[in-house]
């Protein structure tokens, strides 16, 4: 790939990662449409995912820092536990919501990767995403951060497992789960991306091992860096777009997009 292609890859990753339209599904689709190896560099995919991770970390760094501090304050300062109980519970909710997809990812890794080679499955996946987003188009829950129950976390965590399959958006699936459980839109958005961090850290950890085993990539430092920056910058602004639409109850627009994309896949690859 030339430098421009790396940057394009980074832009596509950054645009689709936060949005409920599946970044992995789009990369597989574009690879098949253009019959190119542009999206076959798994090491680079790890790099651009890290760019998205950094952007979302910047957006939520205050929330994450507060939760980490509250967690350790609760554990090590018994006299102050009451003050930090709510935030400690929120940390547990993140953990509970992350466990199902972690277990499923380990058990179903090979089966999921085999599906990545079939583009037609994407048509069904995008259609499922479209229907799910349309069903919650008018959802207006009332639960705030500390109103989320352990039952909610389990349900949302189980739904997140569905996003292991290509074309099923993780953020879209979790958002739908949150809204169905009665969470406020802004609360749903925050919890969706709190669950993003454990999954991303785990997948990036495994990805780093793959990079280390792949040998010398020093000649790719420049294009990888450009792709990472492109991914991070676009992810930051793409999240702002998503946040604005979620707050205004406009998830149905992403539903229409996924529906049209599904129809396109069924026609183009018939």
Coordinates of C-alpha atoms in Angstrom, one line a residue:
X1 CA 0.0 0.0 0.0
X2 CA 1.2 3.5 -0.6
X3 CA 1.0 6.3 2.0
X4 CA -2.4 7.6 0.7
X5 CA -4.0 4.2 1.1
X6 CA -2.9 4.0 4.7
X7 CA -4.4 7.3 5.4
X8 CA -7.7 6.3 3.6
X9 CA -7.8 3.2 5.7
X10 CA -7.4 5.3 8.9
X11 CA -10.1 7.7 7.8
X12 CA -12.6 4.8 7.2
X13 CA -11.8 3.2 10.5
X14 CA -12.1 6.5 12.3
X15 CA -15.4 7.4 10.7
X16 CA -17.1 4.0 11.3
X17 CA -15.7 3.0 14.7
X18 CA -17.9 5.1 17.0
X19 CA -21.0 5.0 14.7
X20 CA -23.5 2.2 15.0
X21 CA -22.7 0.9 11.5
X22 CA -19.9 -1.6 12.1
X23 CA -16.3 -0.6 11.2
X24 CA -15.2 -4.2 10.6
X25 CA -18.2 -4.8 8.3
X26 CA -17.3 -1.8 6.2
X27 CA -13.7 -2.8 5.8
X28 CA -14.7 -6.3 4.7
X29 CA -17.3 -4.8 2.3
X30 CA -14.8 -2.4 0.7
X31 CA -12.2 -5.1 0.4
X32 CA -14.6 -7.2 -1.6
X33 CA -16.0 -4.4 -3.8
X34 CA -12.5 -3.2 -4.9
X35 CA -11.0 -6.6 -4.8
X36 CA -7.9 -5.2 -3.1
X37 CA -5.5 -6.1 -0.3
X38 CA -5.9 -2.6 1.1
X39 CA -7.6 -3.9 4.2
X40 CA -5.6 -7.2 4.6
X41 CA -2.9 -5.8 6.8
X42 CA -4.0 -7.0 10.2
X43 CA -1.1 -5.3 12.0
X44 CA -2.2 -2.0 10.5
X45 CA -5.8 -2.7 11.5
X46 CA -4.6 -3.0 15.1
X47 CA -2.8 0.4 14.7
X48 CA -5.8 2.3 13.5
X49 CA -8.0 0.7 16.1
X50 CA -5.5 2.1 18.6
X51 CA -6.0 5.5 17.1
X52 CA -9.7 5.2 17.7
X53 CA -9.1 4.0 21.2
X54 CA -6.9 7.1 22.0
X55 CA -9.6 9.5 20.6
X56 CA -12.4 7.9 22.7
X57 CA -10.0 7.9 25.7
X58 CA -9.5 11.6 25.3
X59 CA -13.3 12.1 25.2
X60 CA -13.9 10.1 28.4
X61 CA -10.7 10.6 30.3
X62 CA -12.3 12.5 33.2
X63 CA -15.0 9.9 33.7
X64 CA -12.4 7.1 33.6
X65 CA -10.1 8.8 36.0
X66 CA -12.9 9.5 38.4
X67 CA -14.0 5.9 38.3
X68 CA -10.5 4.5 38.8
X69 CA -10.0 6.8 41.8
X70 CA -13.4 5.9 43.3
X71 CA -12.7 2.2 42.8
X72 CA -9.5 2.3 44.8
X73 CA -10.9 4.7 47.4
X74 CA -13.7 2.3 48.0
X75 CA -11.4 -0.7 48.3
X76 CA -8.7 0.8 50.5
X77 CA -10.5 3.5 52.5
X78 CA -13.3 1.7 54.4
X79 CA -14.2 4.9 56.2
X80 CA -15.1 6.6 52.9
X81 CA -16.9 3.7 51.3
X82 CA -20.3 5.3 51.4
X83 CA -19.1 8.2 49.4
X84 CA -17.8 6.1 46.6
X85 CA -20.4 3.3 46.6
X86 CA -22.2 4.5 43.6
X87 CA -19.1 4.8 41.4
X88 CA -17.8 1.5 42.7
X89 CA -21.0 -0.1 41.6
X90 CA -20.7 1.5 38.2
X91 CA -17.2 -0.1 37.8
X92 CA -18.8 -3.4 38.6
X93 CA -21.5 -2.8 36.0
X94 CA -18.7 -2.2 33.4
X95 CA -17.0 -5.4 34.4
X96 CA -20.3 -7.4 34.3
X97 CA -21.2 -6.0 30.9
X98 CA -17.8 -6.9 29.5
X99 CA -17.5 -10.5 30.7
X100 CA -19.9 -12.2 28.3
X101 CA -18.3 -10.8 25.1
X102 CA -14.8 -11.7 26.5
X103 CA -15.8 -15.3 27.1
X104 CA -17.6 -15.5 23.7
X105 CA -14.6 -13.9 21.9
X106 CA -12.3 -16.6 23.3
X107 CA -14.6 -19.5 22.5
X108 CA -15.8 -18.3 19.1
X109 CA -12.7 -16.6 17.7
X110 CA -12.1 -19.1 14.9
X111 CA -15.7 -19.4 13.9
X112 CA -16.1 -15.6 13.7
X113 CA -12.9 -15.2 11.7
X114 CA -14.3 -17.7 9.2
X115 CA -17.3 -15.6 8.6
X116 CA -15.1 -12.6 7.7
X117 CA -14.5 -14.2 4.3
X118 CA -18.1 -14.3 3.3
X119 CA -19.4 -10.9 2.2
X120 CA -23.0 -12.0 1.7
X121 CA -23.4 -12.5 5.5
X122 CA -22.8 -8.7 5.8
X123 CA -26.1 -8.0 4.0
X124 CA -28.0 -9.9 6.7
X125 CA -25.9 -8.3 9.5
X126 CA -26.5 -4.8 8.3
X127 CA -30.3 -5.6 7.9
X128 CA -30.4 -6.8 11.5
X129 CA -28.6 -3.6 12.7
X130 CA -31.0 -1.5 10.7
X131 CA -34.1 -3.2 12.3
X132 CA -32.6 -3.0 15.8
X133 CA -31.9 0.8 15.5
X134 CA -35.3 1.4 14.0
X135 CA -37.0 -0.3 16.9
X136 CA -35.5 2.1 19.5
X137 CA -35.9 5.2 17.4
X138 CA -38.4 6.7 19.9
X139 CA -36.9 5.3 23.1
X140 CA -36.7 7.8 26.0
X141 CA -35.5 6.0 29.1
X142 CA -35.3 7.6 32.6
X143 CA -32.4 5.7 34.2
X144 CA -29.2 7.6 34.9
X145 CA -25.7 6.3 35.5
X146 CA -26.4 5.1 39.0
X147 CA -29.8 3.7 38.2
X148 CA -28.4 0.9 36.0
X149 CA -29.0 -2.5 37.6
X150 CA -26.9 -5.6 37.5
X151 CA -29.7 -7.2 35.5
X152 CA -29.4 -4.4 32.9
X153 CA -25.6 -5.0 32.7
X154 CA -26.1 -8.7 32.1
X155 CA -28.7 -8.1 29.4
X156 CA -26.6 -5.5 27.7
X157 CA -23.5 -7.7 28.0
X158 CA -25.2 -10.6 26.4
X159 CA -26.4 -8.4 23.5
X160 CA -22.8 -7.2 23.1
X161 CA -21.8 -10.7 22.2
X162 CA -23.8 -10.5 19.0
X163 CA -21.4 -7.8 17.8
X164 CA -18.7 -10.4 17.4
X165 CA -20.1 -11.2 14.0
X166 CA -19.0 -9.0 11.1
X167 CA -21.5 -6.3 10.1
X168 CA -23.1 -6.2 13.6
X169 CA -22.1 -2.9 15.2
X170 CA -20.8 -3.2 18.8
X171 CA -21.8 0.4 19.6
X172 CA -25.2 0.0 17.9
X173 CA -25.9 -3.3 19.7
X174 CA -25.0 -1.9 23.1
X175 CA -26.9 1.3 22.5
X176 CA -30.0 -0.7 21.5
X177 CA -29.6 -2.8 24.7
X178 CA -29.2 0.3 26.9
X179 CA -32.3 2.0 25.4
X180 CA -34.4 -1.2 25.7
X181 CA -33.4 -1.4 29.4
X182 CA -34.8 2.1 29.9
X183 CA -31.6 4.1 30.2
X184 CA -31.6 7.8 29.2
X185 CA -30.1 8.5 25.8
X186 CA -27.0 10.3 27.3
X187 CA -26.6 7.6 29.9
X188 CA -26.9 4.9 27.2
X189 CA -24.2 6.6 25.1
X190 CA -21.8 6.9 28.1
X191 CA -22.3 3.2 29.2
X192 CA -21.8 2.1 25.6
X193 CA -18.4 3.6 25.4
X194 CA -17.4 2.6 29.0
X195 CA -17.9 -1.0 27.8
X196 CA -15.8 -0.2 24.7
X197 CA -12.6 0.2 26.8
X198 CA -12.3 -3.4 28.3
X199 CA -13.0 -5.0 24.9
X200 CA -10.6 -2.7 23.1
X201 CA -7.8 -3.1 25.7
X202 CA -8.1 -6.9 25.5
X203 CA -8.2 -7.1 21.7
X204 CA -5.2 -4.6 21.4
X205 CA -3.3 -6.7 23.9
X206 CA -3.7 -9.7 21.7
X207 CA -2.9 -7.6 18.6
X208 CA 0.4 -6.4 20.0
X209 CA 1.5 -10.0 20.4
X210 CA 0.6 -10.6 16.7
X211 CA 2.7 -7.6 15.7
X212 CA 5.7 -8.8 17.8
X213 CA 5.5 -12.1 16.1
X214 CA 5.2 -10.6 12.6
X215 CA 8.9 -9.5 12.5
X216 CA 10.4 -6.2 11.6
X217 CA 8.0 -3.5 10.6
X218 CA 10.3 -0.5 11.0
X219 CA 9.9 0.5 7.4
X220 CA 6.1 0.9 8.1
X221 CA 6.5 3.4 10.9
X222 CA 5.6 6.5 8.7
X223 CA 2.5 5.0 7.0
X224 CA 1.3 3.4 10.3
X225 CA 1.7 6.7 12.1
X226 CA -0.2 8.6 9.4
X227 CA -3.0 6.0 9.6
X228 CA -3.1 6.2 13.4
X229 CA -3.4 10.0 13.4
X230 CA -6.1 9.9 10.7
X231 CA -8.1 7.3 12.6
X232 CA -7.8 9.2 15.9
X233 CA -8.8 12.6 14.5
X234 CA -11.7 11.3 12.5
X235 CA -12.9 9.1 15.4
X236 CA -13.0 12.1 17.7
X237 CA -15.3 14.1 15.3
X238 CA -17.3 11.0 14.4
X239 CA -18.1 10.5 18.1
X240 CA -19.3 14.1 18.3
X241 CA -21.7 13.4 15.4
X242 CA -23.0 10.3 17.0
X243 CA -23.4 12.0 20.4
X244 CA -25.5 14.8 18.8
X245 CA -27.7 12.4 16.9
X246 CA -28.3 10.1 19.9
X247 CA -29.3 13.1 22.1
X248 CA -31.7 14.3 19.4
X249 CA -33.2 10.8 18.9
X250 CA -31.9 10.4 15.3
X251 CA -30.6 6.9 15.4
X252 CA -33.2 6.1 12.8
X253 CA -31.0 7.8 10.2
X254 CA -28.3 5.2 10.8
X255 CA -31.1 2.6 10.5
X256 CA -31.9 3.8 7.0
X257 CA -28.2 3.9 6.1
X258 CA -27.8 0.2 7.2
X259 CA -30.9 -0.8 5.4
X260 CA -29.8 0.8 2.1
X261 CA -26.4 -0.8 2.5
X262 CA -27.9 -4.2 3.1
X263 CA -30.0 -3.9 -0.1
X264 CA -26.9 -2.8 -2.0
X265 CA -25.0 -5.9 -0.8
X266 CA -27.8 -8.2 -1.8
X267 CA -28.0 -6.7 -5.3
X268 CA -24.2 -6.2 -6.0
X269 CA -23.2 -9.7 -4.8
X270 CA -26.2 -11.6 -6.0

